[in-house]
Amino acid sequence: MKNTMLIVDPSLLRLLLGIIIAGMWPGMAYYLTLFYPPSRTGKRIGQYFTAAQVSAAVVSLVSAGFQEMDGLGGLVGFQWMFLLYGLVGIIVGFSLLWWLPDRPLPPGEVPIRTGYLKWIPQSRPALAGEDARIHYEDLTRVYRRRSWNMKDLLQVLTDWRLWPLVLMYFGVVGVGIGVQSYATVIIKAANSKLTSVQLSLLAAPIWIMDLIAILLVTPFSDRFHHHRALFFSVPVCIQIAGLLLTTYGGSAWPRYGGLLMVGFGLGPTVPITMTWTNQVFQHRHGEVGVAAASALVSGLGNLGSILTTYALFTGWVSDSAPGHKKYRKSTLVMVGILCLSTLSSVVMTLLLKWAGNGPAAKQISSRSSTSEGEGVIMDGAAKRELQERGLGRLWWRR
C-alpha cells in the first residue's frame, strides 16, 4: 500500500490562523479596560505588546538554529519551528482558562461556573483585600455593566471617530508587517554577501529597538493622554526617516541603521492607537464601544498588512529587479501610508476639539440609583480621565 501525505495549501493554513487569532489582540485591549481606566492602558497594552517584539526578535535568533536542524527526523528546519511553537501555543491556550479571571468581581463574591468550566480549576481573584475595595468603588462601571443591543452597536459602527483610528492603524501595521516579513530581504538587498544565518541574526535588533521604544514612550503617552497624536506622530516620523535612509543610504550599514530607526518608530504606535480607541469609545459607548471599536480598528487596519505583504517587495515584480533601485518603490509606498497615518491622527485631534467626545448615552453618577442599561456610568476614574497626571509625581519631582 502506498504511503500518502496530506498536502495543505499554506495560504489556507494562514487564513485559518488569521481567523482563529483575530479576536486575541482587540480582546486583550478590551480586557485591560476592565482593570484600568482607559487613559492608563497605554503602558499596559505596550507591555503586553512587547511579547510580539520579543517573539519577533527570538524567532530571528532561533531561526538561525532551526536552519541547522534541516533533515532531522525527516523535517525541514522551519517545520521544527512551527511544531514546537504550536505545541507551546496549545499549552498556554488551555492554561489561560484558569490562569486569567474573566473580570473583576465585587469584594467577597465567588464566581459561579457552569458547563465544562466547572471542571477547570478556579482562577485566583484578580484583586483582593483593600485593592478589591478601592477598585470596586473607583471603577464602578466594570461592576454595573450596561446592557446593550444592536442599536448601540450600530451607533459604534457609524461613529466617525472610528475611521481616523482605522487609517492610523492601517499605516503603522502595514509597515510593521512589511518590515517583519521582508527585513531579511531588505538587508540582503543592501549586502548580497550575507548568509541566511547572518540575515536572521541581523533582523533581531530591529525588534529589540521596537521593544525599547514601547517601554520608553507609552508611559509618557498615558501621563499626557490628551496629546496622543503627538506621541503617535513623532515615532511615525522616525519611521519615515528610517525608511528614507534605508532607501537612499549609500552603503550597507547606514541602510541597516535606517531599519533600526524603523523598528524604534514602530514600537509605540500600535499600542497608542489601541489605547486612544479605548479612551474615546469607553467614554462614548461603554464596554460595547471598546469591544466593537477595538475589533474594527484591528480588523480593518490589518488590511495594511495585505498591501505590504503581497503587493510590495517580492510581490512587485518591476520593483524587485536587481540594481541600486531595488525595492525603492516599495519603501516609498510605505512612506506614503505612514504619511496617511500621521495625517489621520492630526485630523482626529482637530475633529475631537471641534465636535467633542461626549457620551452617546445619558451619563449617570456611580452613586445614582438609576437601573443599569439607562446610561453611561460616570465613576471616580472616569472623572479623572478629564485630567492629565503630567510630570508632577514622577520621582525626580518628589
CSV table of C-alpha atoms in Angstrom, one decimal, residues 116-303:
chain,number,residue,atom,x,y,z
A,116,TYR,CA,-17.3,22.5,31.1
A,117,LEU,CA,-15.8,25.4,33.1
A,118,LYS,CA,-16.7,23.7,36.4
A,119,TRP,CA,-14.1,21.0,35.7
A,120,ILE,CA,-11.4,23.6,35.3
A,121,PRO,CA,-9.5,24.7,38.4
A,122,GLN,CA,-10.8,28.1,39.8
A,123,SER,CA,-8.5,31.0,38.9
A,124,ARG,CA,-7.3,33.3,41.7
A,125,PRO,CA,-9.3,36.6,42.1
A,126,ALA,CA,-7.7,39.5,40.2
A,127,LEU,CA,-7.8,41.7,43.2
A,128,ALA,CA,-8.1,41.0,46.9
A,129,GLY,CA,-8.4,42.9,50.2
A,130,GLU,CA,-8.1,46.7,50.1
A,131,ASP,CA,-7.2,46.7,46.4
A,132,ALA,CA,-10.5,45.0,45.6
A,133,ARG,CA,-12.5,47.5,47.6
A,134,ILE,CA,-10.8,50.5,46.1
A,135,HIS,CA,-11.2,49.2,42.6
A,136,TYR,CA,-14.9,48.4,43.3
A,137,GLU,CA,-15.5,52.0,44.5
A,138,ASP,CA,-13.4,53.7,41.9
A,139,LEU,CA,-14.2,51.8,38.7
A,140,THR,CA,-17.9,51.3,39.2
A,141,ARG,CA,-18.7,50.8,35.5
A,142,VAL,CA,-16.9,47.5,35.5
A,143,TYR,CA,-19.3,46.1,38.2
A,144,ARG,CA,-22.5,47.7,36.8
A,145,ARG,CA,-22.5,46.5,33.2
A,146,ARG,CA,-24.9,48.4,30.9
A,147,SER,CA,-26.9,46.1,28.7
A,148,TRP,CA,-26.6,46.8,25.0
A,149,ASN,CA,-28.5,46.0,21.8
A,150,MET,CA,-28.0,46.2,18.1
A,151,LYS,CA,-28.8,49.9,18.1
A,152,ASP,CA,-25.9,50.5,20.4
A,153,LEU,CA,-23.6,48.5,18.2
A,154,LEU,CA,-24.8,50.4,15.2
A,155,GLN,CA,-24.0,53.7,16.9
A,156,VAL,CA,-20.4,52.5,17.3
A,157,LEU,CA,-20.2,51.5,13.7
A,158,THR,CA,-21.5,54.8,12.5
A,159,ASP,CA,-19.3,56.9,14.8
A,160,TRP,CA,-16.9,59.0,12.7
A,161,ARG,CA,-14.2,58.7,15.4
A,162,LEU,CA,-13.7,55.1,14.3
A,163,TRP,CA,-12.3,55.9,10.8
A,164,PRO,CA,-9.3,58.1,11.6
A,165,LEU,CA,-8.2,55.4,14.1
A,166,VAL,CA,-8.6,52.7,11.4
A,167,LEU,CA,-6.4,54.7,9.0
A,168,MET,CA,-3.8,55.3,11.7
A,169,TYR,CA,-3.6,51.5,12.4
A,170,PHE,CA,-3.6,50.7,8.6
A,171,GLY,CA,-0.4,52.6,8.1
A,172,VAL,CA,1.7,51.5,11.1
A,173,VAL,CA,0.6,47.9,11.0
A,174,GLY,CA,1.1,47.7,7.2
A,175,VAL,CA,4.7,48.9,7.6
A,176,GLY,CA,5.3,46.7,10.7
A,177,ILE,CA,4.2,43.5,9.0
A,178,GLY,CA,6.0,44.6,5.8
A,179,VAL,CA,9.3,45.0,7.7
A,180,GLN,CA,8.7,41.8,9.7
A,181,SER,CA,8.1,39.9,6.5
A,182,TYR,CA,10.8,41.4,4.4
A,183,ALA,CA,13.5,42.5,6.9
A,184,THR,CA,16.0,39.9,5.7
A,185,VAL,CA,15.1,40.7,2.0
A,186,ILE,CA,15.8,44.4,2.6
A,187,ILE,CA,19.1,43.7,4.4
A,188,LYS,CA,20.1,41.2,1.6
A,189,ALA,CA,19.4,43.9,-1.0
A,190,ALA,CA,21.9,46.2,0.9
A,191,ASN,CA,24.5,43.5,1.2
A,192,SER,CA,24.1,40.4,-1.0
A,193,LYS,CA,27.1,38.7,0.5
A,194,LEU,CA,25.3,37.9,3.8
A,195,THR,CA,24.4,34.3,4.6
A,196,SER,CA,20.9,33.2,5.7
A,197,VAL,CA,22.1,32.8,9.3
A,198,GLN,CA,23.7,36.2,9.3
A,199,LEU,CA,20.5,37.7,7.9
A,200,SER,CA,18.4,36.1,10.7
A,201,LEU,CA,20.8,37.5,13.3
A,202,LEU,CA,20.7,41.0,11.9
A,203,ALA,CA,16.9,41.0,11.9
A,204,ALA,CA,16.6,40.5,15.6
A,205,PRO,CA,17.9,44.0,16.7
A,206,ILE,CA,15.1,45.7,14.8
A,207,TRP,CA,12.6,44.3,17.2
A,208,ILE,CA,14.8,44.9,20.2
A,209,MET,CA,14.7,48.6,19.2
A,210,ASP,CA,10.9,48.3,18.9
A,211,LEU,CA,10.6,46.9,22.4
A,212,ILE,CA,12.8,49.7,23.9
A,213,ALA,CA,10.6,52.4,22.3
A,214,ILE,CA,7.5,50.8,23.7
A,215,LEU,CA,8.8,50.8,27.2
A,216,LEU,CA,10.1,54.4,26.9
A,217,VAL,CA,7.2,56.1,25.1
A,218,THR,CA,3.9,54.5,26.3
A,219,PRO,CA,4.2,55.6,29.9
A,220,PHE,CA,4.5,59.2,28.9
A,221,SER,CA,1.7,58.9,26.4
A,222,ASP,CA,-0.5,57.9,29.4
A,223,ARG,CA,0.6,60.8,31.6
A,224,PHE,CA,-0.2,63.2,28.8
A,225,HIS,CA,-3.1,61.3,27.3
A,226,HIS,CA,-4.7,64.4,25.8
A,227,HIS,CA,-1.8,64.5,23.4
A,228,ARG,CA,-2.0,61.0,21.9
A,229,ALA,CA,-1.5,62.4,18.4
A,230,LEU,CA,1.9,63.8,19.3
A,231,PHE,CA,3.1,60.6,20.8
A,232,PHE,CA,1.9,58.8,17.7
A,233,SER,CA,3.2,61.2,15.1
A,234,VAL,CA,6.8,61.6,16.3
A,235,PRO,CA,7.5,57.8,16.2
A,236,VAL,CA,5.9,57.7,12.7
A,237,CYS,CA,8.2,60.5,11.6
A,238,ILE,CA,11.1,58.4,12.9
A,239,GLN,CA,9.9,55.5,10.8
A,240,ILE,CA,9.7,57.7,7.7
A,241,ALA,CA,13.2,59.0,8.2
A,242,GLY,CA,14.4,55.4,8.7
A,243,LEU,CA,12.7,54.2,5.5
A,244,LEU,CA,14.2,57.1,3.5
A,245,LEU,CA,17.7,56.2,5.0
A,246,THR,CA,17.1,52.6,4.1
A,247,THR,CA,16.1,53.6,0.6
A,248,TYR,CA,18.8,56.2,-0.2
A,249,GLY,CA,21.6,55.4,2.2
A,250,GLY,CA,24.9,54.8,0.3
A,251,SER,CA,26.5,51.8,2.0
A,252,ALA,CA,25.0,48.8,3.7
A,253,TRP,CA,25.4,49.8,7.3
A,254,PRO,CA,23.7,53.2,7.1
A,255,ARG,CA,20.8,51.4,5.3
A,256,TYR,CA,20.7,48.9,8.1
A,257,GLY,CA,20.7,51.7,10.6
A,258,GLY,CA,17.6,53.0,8.8
A,259,LEU,CA,15.8,49.7,9.6
A,260,LEU,CA,16.7,50.1,13.2
A,261,MET,CA,15.1,53.5,13.2
A,262,VAL,CA,12.0,52.0,11.6
A,263,GLY,CA,11.9,49.4,14.4
A,264,PHE,CA,12.2,52.1,17.1
A,265,GLY,CA,9.5,54.2,15.5
A,266,LEU,CA,7.1,51.2,15.1
A,267,GLY,CA,7.2,50.3,18.8
A,268,PRO,CA,4.7,52.7,20.5
A,269,THR,CA,2.4,53.4,17.5
A,270,VAL,CA,0.2,50.3,17.7
A,271,PRO,CA,-0.3,50.4,21.5
A,272,ILE,CA,-1.1,54.1,21.3
A,273,THR,CA,-3.7,53.6,18.6
A,274,MET,CA,-5.4,50.9,20.6
A,275,THR,CA,-5.3,53.0,23.7
A,276,TRP,CA,-6.7,56.0,22.0
A,277,THR,CA,-9.5,53.8,20.7
A,278,ASN,CA,-10.2,52.6,24.3
A,279,GLN,CA,-10.1,56.2,25.6
A,280,VAL,CA,-12.6,57.6,23.0
A,281,PHE,CA,-15.1,54.7,22.8
A,282,GLN,CA,-15.2,53.8,26.5
A,283,HIS,CA,-16.4,57.4,27.3
A,284,ARG,CA,-18.9,57.5,24.4
A,285,HIS,CA,-20.3,54.0,24.2
A,286,GLY,CA,-19.2,52.0,27.3
A,287,GLU,CA,-17.9,48.4,27.1
A,288,VAL,CA,-19.6,47.5,23.8
A,289,GLY,CA,-17.9,50.6,22.3
A,290,VAL,CA,-14.5,49.4,23.4
A,291,ALA,CA,-15.0,45.9,22.2
A,292,ALA,CA,-16.5,46.7,18.8
A,293,ALA,CA,-14.2,49.6,18.0
A,294,SER,CA,-11.1,47.7,19.0
A,295,ALA,CA,-12.1,44.8,16.8
A,296,LEU,CA,-12.9,47.1,13.8
A,297,VAL,CA,-9.7,49.2,14.2
A,298,SER,CA,-7.6,46.0,14.4
A,299,GLY,CA,-9.5,44.1,11.7
A,300,LEU,CA,-9.8,46.8,9.1
A,301,GLY,CA,-6.5,48.3,9.9
A,302,ASN,CA,-4.8,45.0,9.3
A,303,LEU,CA,-5.7,45.4,5.6
